[in-house]
């Protein structure tokens, strides 16, 4: 007894220690259960989706800033060899024309046709205005088949033509306003003609802003930009082509006469690019425009040029003009603020003199590599005010550089009676300019499939077992030129997880992964709780649509998703619901605006995010790495066409509520289904009309199983357009791949929503039974 009594204090102490150890172990177990094994606890607070978007924004702004240094460092030294090729200015000029969408052959044997509306009155001249030395007339000249440019021509006396000039108005100006007619009229064109200039003043696309088809409000410029961008063209390229077509005629009729191209505001924008592209221009005057372009993403969207900042700022365009003359007129341009209201918001301001001087110094250094820095001239006007035209000081310098001996006598201009009336209403003529380019683009849209035909021609006769090798070059083009590749090494995954759903049939974890730099991937992983071992399960990555979140696909019976992620996890799949970037409206749309000038898109971020997602899923014991499928609705369906094409670890793809004739939907101005009318100003991708419609994208996914889920009453497109595009995919799987069962479409009686019948059968067949390509790599060996 004594002995046992003496032992009690020790037993009591032992029990206390054991109890503490057990309590600590329980606490550790509880804490551990809040995150997945082999991951760190997720401690991020607040809205992770918002932080994801903010991080991408910071990354893009840093890349834009870095592009200034990279452009200057990469500028070619004359005759320098890069990878065995001469990296010449000529190659840059060809690249610039491609970026401006200048792919259509101009009419080269045209002539100026003076319109003679006034000559119908007996004994009257067609001149709308005149001076002692020149007359002004309405004029047309051919640019492309079926497309004429129009504007004003100011003709000096034939014997006195000493130079030819394209004088380009700002988007708020009509041509006659630079020819002494109309409100806020300037006599600049007559001043130039008085000095012996044959002056063409083209009509340009205007800043007129109105609701299109009764829907989104946008300028004429944005209206044309939208279709053009998708078709691989650009409204800037159109306006440069009009100027070049005029120069074609100048050179045909006056071959030895020097050429001046000048413009203020957006006219200066067009003039700068014309001078850079066309080596026949002897002097280029850029007024109220020249400066840094690092905020082009905040300018009106028609100034968005895919890939421009990867190679060209204003300094590089200036250096391309040398050894010809460039006159930079450091005067203020137009002050413009365009609100959203369905169109893209944008601002034009400045440029500030300090900004002009900084960009000009870069241009001088670049031109100096060829010993042509002295061909660039900076003019600082005596007054900071502007009347909507290049300063007198800059025009005087232009004439000096062209060796034009100046006349000093004054010449008074007279405007003909009823001249403005005979011109016709300005609004009507603006509409004519808009309509001609719209008609041109709709003709291009009609023949866009012909431009894409070489894609299919290369697949003719390809055996199914050689398909991957045959399609790989197209996939490379899609990755580098259409989507855009940051070419960055992916970061270690560093997975962080946190339990957020604890349901009887499944668990849900928030997941954050590193991608590169500060870019992260984020989503929710659902794991079955069905009483069976959860190992090596098939996995479905379900992608939400526009303005969506992973939670929308999980609980709450959202009318588009119907808790599809939960439906799938309760069928036994592991499900991952990623957060995509298309959230917060203008916040994500500006990500596209910031990506485009660098030759990238939203999907340049989304693709590596998904590469990390499947890379991580493939490490999880719950997931069979060979059975990870992609299923997306709406904007997620858009993702289903692009991401699996470039992420080979996805073994199948299902496009729900999105598949259609995508080029037509983006570029048509006759269809009520078109994105031309909507507020999705970021949706347009450069050059798809010439390269990849949805059938071509599906061909990049092949030979993996591919399915379309389509409701008859889905407002994405009419059934006929969906069927027409899908028929091309079906033909590929049937005739080349010899696997028609791997390509399906389900039509159902419903709207823009998950149906979850045919697609669930498709998943069961290919992920549970796993079809005919189990274990294959989709990359060529």
PDB file of C-alpha atoms in Angstrom, residues 277-445:
ATOM      1  CA  UNK A 277       5.680  52.310 -93.623  1.00  0.00           C
ATOM      2  CA  UNK A 278       6.105  54.196 -96.921  1.00  0.00           C
ATOM      3  CA  UNK A 279       9.671  55.004 -97.927  1.00  0.00           C
ATOM      4  CA  UNK A 280       8.450  57.304-100.702  1.00  0.00           C
ATOM      5  CA  UNK A 281       7.514  59.937 -98.116  1.00  0.00           C
ATOM      6  CA  UNK A 282      10.284  62.540 -98.019  1.00  0.00           C
ATOM      7  CA  UNK A 283       9.058  64.428 -94.941  1.00  0.00           C
ATOM      8  CA  UNK A 284       6.587  63.521 -92.217  1.00  0.00           C
ATOM      9  CA  UNK A 285       5.091  66.119 -89.887  1.00  0.00           C
ATOM     10  CA  UNK A 286       3.559  64.692 -86.691  1.00  0.00           C
ATOM     11  CA  UNK A 287       1.710  67.333 -84.713  1.00  0.00           C
ATOM     12  CA  UNK A 288      -0.115  66.941 -81.399  1.00  0.00           C
ATOM     13  CA  UNK A 289       0.581  63.222 -81.126  1.00  0.00           C
ATOM     14  CA  UNK A 290       4.218  62.163 -80.645  1.00  0.00           C
ATOM     15  CA  UNK A 291       5.094  60.808 -77.215  1.00  0.00           C
ATOM     16  CA  UNK A 292       5.307  57.694 -75.022  1.00  0.00           C
ATOM     17  CA  UNK A 293       2.745  54.991 -75.825  1.00  0.00           C
ATOM     18  CA  UNK A 294       3.000  53.020 -72.575  1.00  0.00           C
ATOM     19  CA  UNK A 295      -0.557  54.044 -71.672  1.00  0.00           C
ATOM     20  CA  UNK A 296      -2.028  53.110 -75.040  1.00  0.00           C
ATOM     21  CA  UNK A 297      -4.248  50.692 -73.101  1.00  0.00           C
ATOM     22  CA  UNK A 298      -6.099  53.694 -71.667  1.00  0.00           C
ATOM     23  CA  UNK A 299      -6.487  55.471 -75.002  1.00  0.00           C
ATOM     24  CA  UNK A 300      -9.568  54.956 -77.208  1.00  0.00           C
ATOM     25  CA  UNK A 301      -9.624  51.288 -78.165  1.00  0.00           C
ATOM     26  CA  UNK A 302      -9.267  51.845 -81.906  1.00  0.00           C
ATOM     27  CA  UNK A 303      -5.613  52.672 -81.146  1.00  0.00           C
ATOM     28  CA  UNK A 304      -5.047  49.139 -79.810  1.00  0.00           C
ATOM     29  CA  UNK A 305      -2.544  47.454 -82.154  1.00  0.00           C
ATOM     30  CA  UNK A 306      -1.688  43.838 -81.358  1.00  0.00           C
ATOM     31  CA  UNK A 307       1.992  43.448 -80.478  1.00  0.00           C
ATOM     32  CA  UNK A 308       2.904  47.066 -81.219  1.00  0.00           C
ATOM     33  CA  UNK A 309       4.815  47.779 -78.003  1.00  0.00           C
ATOM     34  CA  UNK A 310       6.864  44.607 -78.343  1.00  0.00           C
ATOM     35  CA  UNK A 311       8.669  46.307 -81.209  1.00  0.00           C
ATOM     36  CA  UNK A 312       7.469  49.869 -81.730  1.00  0.00           C
ATOM     37  CA  UNK A 313       6.982  52.942 -79.632  1.00  0.00           C
ATOM     38  CA  UNK A 314       6.781  56.335 -81.277  1.00  0.00           C
ATOM     39  CA  UNK A 315      10.585  56.518 -81.022  1.00  0.00           C
ATOM     40  CA  UNK A 316      11.014  53.369 -83.110  1.00  0.00           C
ATOM     41  CA  UNK A 317       8.531  54.604 -85.712  1.00  0.00           C
ATOM     42  CA  UNK A 318      10.508  57.847 -85.872  1.00  0.00           C
ATOM     43  CA  UNK A 319      13.774  55.943 -86.347  1.00  0.00           C
ATOM     44  CA  UNK A 320      12.182  54.010 -89.228  1.00  0.00           C
ATOM     45  CA  UNK A 321      11.447  57.280 -91.017  1.00  0.00           C
ATOM     46  CA  UNK A 322      15.125  58.325 -90.982  1.00  0.00           C
ATOM     47  CA  UNK A 323      17.083  59.026 -93.181  1.00  0.00           C
ATOM     48  CA  UNK A 324      14.001  60.784 -94.493  1.00  0.00           C
ATOM     49  CA  UNK A 325      12.883  63.781 -92.471  1.00  0.00           C
ATOM     50  CA  UNK A 326      10.586  63.653 -89.444  1.00  0.00           C
ATOM     51  CA  UNK A 327       9.272  66.863 -87.922  1.00  0.00           C
ATOM     52  CA  UNK A 328       7.815  66.414 -84.445  1.00  0.00           C
ATOM     53  CA  UNK A 329       5.547  69.341 -83.650  1.00  0.00           C
ATOM     54  CA  UNK A 330       5.382  69.443 -79.840  1.00  0.00           C
ATOM     55  CA  UNK A 331       1.966  70.986 -79.644  1.00  0.00           C
ATOM     56  CA  UNK A 332      -1.033  69.728 -77.663  1.00  0.00           C
ATOM     57  CA  UNK A 333      -3.331  67.278 -79.363  1.00  0.00           C
ATOM     58  CA  UNK A 334      -7.068  66.888 -78.877  1.00  0.00           C
ATOM     59  CA  UNK A 335      -8.412  66.386 -75.362  1.00  0.00           C
ATOM     60  CA  UNK A 336     -10.900  63.517 -75.568  1.00  0.00           C
ATOM     61  CA  UNK A 337     -12.661  61.448 -72.923  1.00  0.00           C
ATOM     62  CA  UNK A 338     -14.889  58.607 -74.078  1.00  0.00           C
ATOM     63  CA  UNK A 339     -17.138  57.090 -71.397  1.00  0.00           C
ATOM     64  CA  UNK A 340     -18.034  53.427 -71.465  1.00  0.00           C
ATOM     65  CA  UNK A 341     -21.770  52.884 -71.967  1.00  0.00           C
ATOM     66  CA  UNK A 342     -21.076  49.625 -73.764  1.00  0.00           C
ATOM     67  CA  UNK A 343     -18.153  50.820 -75.814  1.00  0.00           C
ATOM     68  CA  UNK A 344     -14.630  50.900 -74.475  1.00  0.00           C
ATOM     69  CA  UNK A 345     -13.735  53.869 -72.269  1.00  0.00           C
ATOM     70  CA  UNK A 346     -10.688  55.836 -73.390  1.00  0.00           C
ATOM     71  CA  UNK A 347      -8.827  59.104 -72.974  1.00  0.00           C
ATOM     72  CA  UNK A 348      -6.640  61.215 -75.253  1.00  0.00           C
ATOM     73  CA  UNK A 349      -4.620  63.931 -73.580  1.00  0.00           C
ATOM     74  CA  UNK A 350      -1.388  65.830 -74.069  1.00  0.00           C
ATOM     75  CA  UNK A 351       1.236  65.044 -75.007  1.00  0.00           C
ATOM     76  CA  UNK A 352       3.191  67.039 -72.457  1.00  0.00           C
ATOM     77  CA  UNK A 353       6.341  68.708 -73.745  1.00  0.00           C
ATOM     78  CA  UNK A 354       8.491  66.741 -71.273  1.00  0.00           C
ATOM     79  CA  UNK A 355       7.013  63.480 -72.610  1.00  0.00           C
ATOM     80  CA  UNK A 356       7.634  64.515 -76.204  1.00  0.00           C
ATOM     81  CA  UNK A 357      11.244  65.431 -75.431  1.00  0.00           C
ATOM     82  CA  UNK A 358      11.890  62.157 -73.613  1.00  0.00           C
ATOM     83  CA  UNK A 359      10.541  60.020 -76.474  1.00  0.00           C
ATOM     84  CA  UNK A 360      12.331  62.190 -79.029  1.00  0.00           C
ATOM     85  CA  UNK A 361      15.690  61.608 -77.306  1.00  0.00           C
ATOM     86  CA  UNK A 362      15.147  57.846 -77.593  1.00  0.00           C
ATOM     87  CA  UNK A 363      14.351  58.285 -81.283  1.00  0.00           C
ATOM     88  CA  UNK A 364      17.542  60.290 -81.792  1.00  0.00           C
ATOM     89  CA  UNK A 365      19.613  57.531 -80.164  1.00  0.00           C
ATOM     90  CA  UNK A 366      18.019  54.868 -82.342  1.00  0.00           C
ATOM     91  CA  UNK A 367      18.424  56.849 -85.557  1.00  0.00           C
ATOM     92  CA  UNK A 368      21.952  57.617 -84.455  1.00  0.00           C
ATOM     93  CA  UNK A 369      22.830  53.937 -84.810  1.00  0.00           C
ATOM     94  CA  UNK A 370      22.582  54.580 -88.552  1.00  0.00           C
ATOM     95  CA  UNK A 371      24.094  58.067 -88.303  1.00  0.00           C
ATOM     96  CA  UNK A 372      20.715  59.591 -89.166  1.00  0.00           C
ATOM     97  CA  UNK A 373      19.880  61.317 -85.916  1.00  0.00           C
ATOM     98  CA  UNK A 374      20.113  64.707 -87.635  1.00  0.00           C
ATOM     99  CA  UNK A 375      17.082  63.801 -89.801  1.00  0.00           C
ATOM    100  CA  UNK A 376      14.771  64.024 -86.816  1.00  0.00           C
ATOM    101  CA  UNK A 377      13.625  67.524 -85.921  1.00  0.00           C
ATOM    102  CA  UNK A 378      11.809  68.708 -82.799  1.00  0.00           C
ATOM    103  CA  UNK A 379       9.763  71.888 -83.091  1.00  0.00           C
ATOM    104  CA  UNK A 380       8.630  73.633 -79.925  1.00  0.00           C
ATOM    105  CA  UNK A 381       5.974  76.163 -80.974  1.00  0.00           C
ATOM    106  CA  UNK A 382       5.970  79.681 -79.566  1.00  0.00           C
ATOM    107  CA  UNK A 383       2.464  79.135 -78.195  1.00  0.00           C
ATOM    108  CA  UNK A 384       1.013  76.120 -76.407  1.00  0.00           C
ATOM    109  CA  UNK A 385      -2.428  76.758 -77.866  1.00  0.00           C
ATOM    110  CA  UNK A 386      -3.527  74.965 -81.027  1.00  0.00           C
ATOM    111  CA  UNK A 387      -6.237  75.556 -83.573  1.00  0.00           C
ATOM    112  CA  UNK A 388      -6.428  71.976 -84.752  1.00  0.00           C
ATOM    113  CA  UNK A 389      -3.576  71.953 -87.247  1.00  0.00           C
ATOM    114  CA  UNK A 390       0.225  71.727 -87.299  1.00  0.00           C
ATOM    115  CA  UNK A 391       1.941  74.892 -86.125  1.00  0.00           C
ATOM    116  CA  UNK A 392       3.163  77.460 -88.645  1.00  0.00           C
ATOM    117  CA  UNK A 393       6.666  76.886 -87.341  1.00  0.00           C
ATOM    118  CA  UNK A 394       6.565  73.154 -88.157  1.00  0.00           C
ATOM    119  CA  UNK A 395       5.065  73.711 -91.629  1.00  0.00           C
ATOM    120  CA  UNK A 396       7.737  76.284 -92.407  1.00  0.00           C
ATOM    121  CA  UNK A 397      10.437  73.771 -91.440  1.00  0.00           C
ATOM    122  CA  UNK A 398       8.793  71.101 -93.625  1.00  0.00           C
ATOM    123  CA  UNK A 399       9.018  73.381 -96.656  1.00  0.00           C
ATOM    124  CA  UNK A 400      12.632  74.213 -95.893  1.00  0.00           C
ATOM    125  CA  UNK A 401      13.544  70.543 -95.652  1.00  0.00           C
ATOM    126  CA  UNK A 402      11.815  69.867 -98.994  1.00  0.00           C
ATOM    127  CA  UNK A 403      13.790  72.766-100.521  1.00  0.00           C
ATOM    128  CA  UNK A 404      10.610  74.626-101.385  1.00  0.00           C
ATOM    129  CA  UNK A 405      11.278  78.300-101.988  1.00  0.00           C
ATOM    130  CA  UNK A 406       8.567  80.119-100.090  1.00  0.00           C
ATOM    131  CA  UNK A 407       6.276  82.721-101.548  1.00  0.00           C
ATOM    132  CA  UNK A 408       5.797  85.716 -99.334  1.00  0.00           C
ATOM    133  CA  UNK A 409       2.816  87.378-101.018  1.00  0.00           C
ATOM    134  CA  UNK A 410      -0.599  86.825 -99.448  1.00  0.00           C
ATOM    135  CA  UNK A 411      -3.359  84.948-101.236  1.00  0.00           C
ATOM    136  CA  UNK A 412      -6.968  85.444-100.210  1.00  0.00           C
ATOM    137  CA  UNK A 413      -9.301  82.463-100.368  1.00  0.00           C
ATOM    138  CA  UNK A 414     -12.876  82.743-101.577  1.00  0.00           C
ATOM    139  CA  UNK A 415     -15.541  80.146-100.868  1.00  0.00           C
ATOM    140  CA  UNK A 416     -18.085  79.496-103.594  1.00  0.00           C
ATOM    141  CA  UNK A 417     -21.744  80.292-103.004  1.00  0.00           C
ATOM    142  CA  UNK A 418     -23.578  77.367-101.402  1.00  0.00           C
ATOM    143  CA  UNK A 419     -20.317  75.389-101.219  1.00  0.00           C
ATOM    144  CA  UNK A 420     -21.119  73.827 -97.849  1.00  0.00           C
ATOM    145  CA  UNK A 421     -24.618  73.009 -99.027  1.00  0.00           C
ATOM    146  CA  UNK A 422     -23.215  71.324-102.120  1.00  0.00           C
ATOM    147  CA  UNK A 423     -20.816  69.277-100.030  1.00  0.00           C
ATOM    148  CA  UNK A 424     -23.764  67.669 -98.303  1.00  0.00           C
ATOM    149  CA  UNK A 425     -24.339  67.237 -94.559  1.00  0.00           C
ATOM    150  CA  UNK A 426     -21.214  66.360 -92.620  1.00  0.00           C
ATOM    151  CA  UNK A 427     -23.065  63.584 -90.768  1.00  0.00           C
ATOM    152  CA  UNK A 428     -24.056  62.001 -94.052  1.00  0.00           C
ATOM    153  CA  UNK A 429     -20.482  62.035 -95.337  1.00  0.00           C
ATOM    154  CA  UNK A 430     -19.190  60.630 -92.063  1.00  0.00           C
ATOM    155  CA  UNK A 431     -21.718  57.852 -92.470  1.00  0.00           C
ATOM    156  CA  UNK A 432     -20.531  57.205 -96.023  1.00  0.00           C
ATOM    157  CA  UNK A 433     -16.969  56.756 -94.736  1.00  0.00           C
ATOM    158  CA  UNK A 434     -18.202  54.390 -92.033  1.00  0.00           C
ATOM    159  CA  UNK A 435     -20.364  52.391 -94.418  1.00  0.00           C
ATOM    160  CA  UNK A 436     -17.681  51.887 -97.058  1.00  0.00           C
ATOM    161  CA  UNK A 437     -15.338  50.267 -94.530  1.00  0.00           C
ATOM    162  CA  UNK A 438     -18.176  48.238 -93.026  1.00  0.00           C
ATOM    163  CA  UNK A 439     -19.106  46.897 -96.481  1.00  0.00           C
ATOM    164  CA  UNK A 440     -15.452  46.108 -97.167  1.00  0.00           C
ATOM    165  CA  UNK A 441     -15.157  44.145 -93.916  1.00  0.00           C
ATOM    166  CA  UNK A 442     -18.350  42.212 -94.451  1.00  0.00           C
ATOM    167  CA  UNK A 443     -17.036  41.124 -97.849  1.00  0.00           C
ATOM    168  CA  UNK A 444     -13.842  39.961 -96.142  1.00  0.00           C
ATOM    169  CA  UNK A 445     -15.936  38.078 -93.566  1.00  0.00           C
TER     170      UNK A 445
END
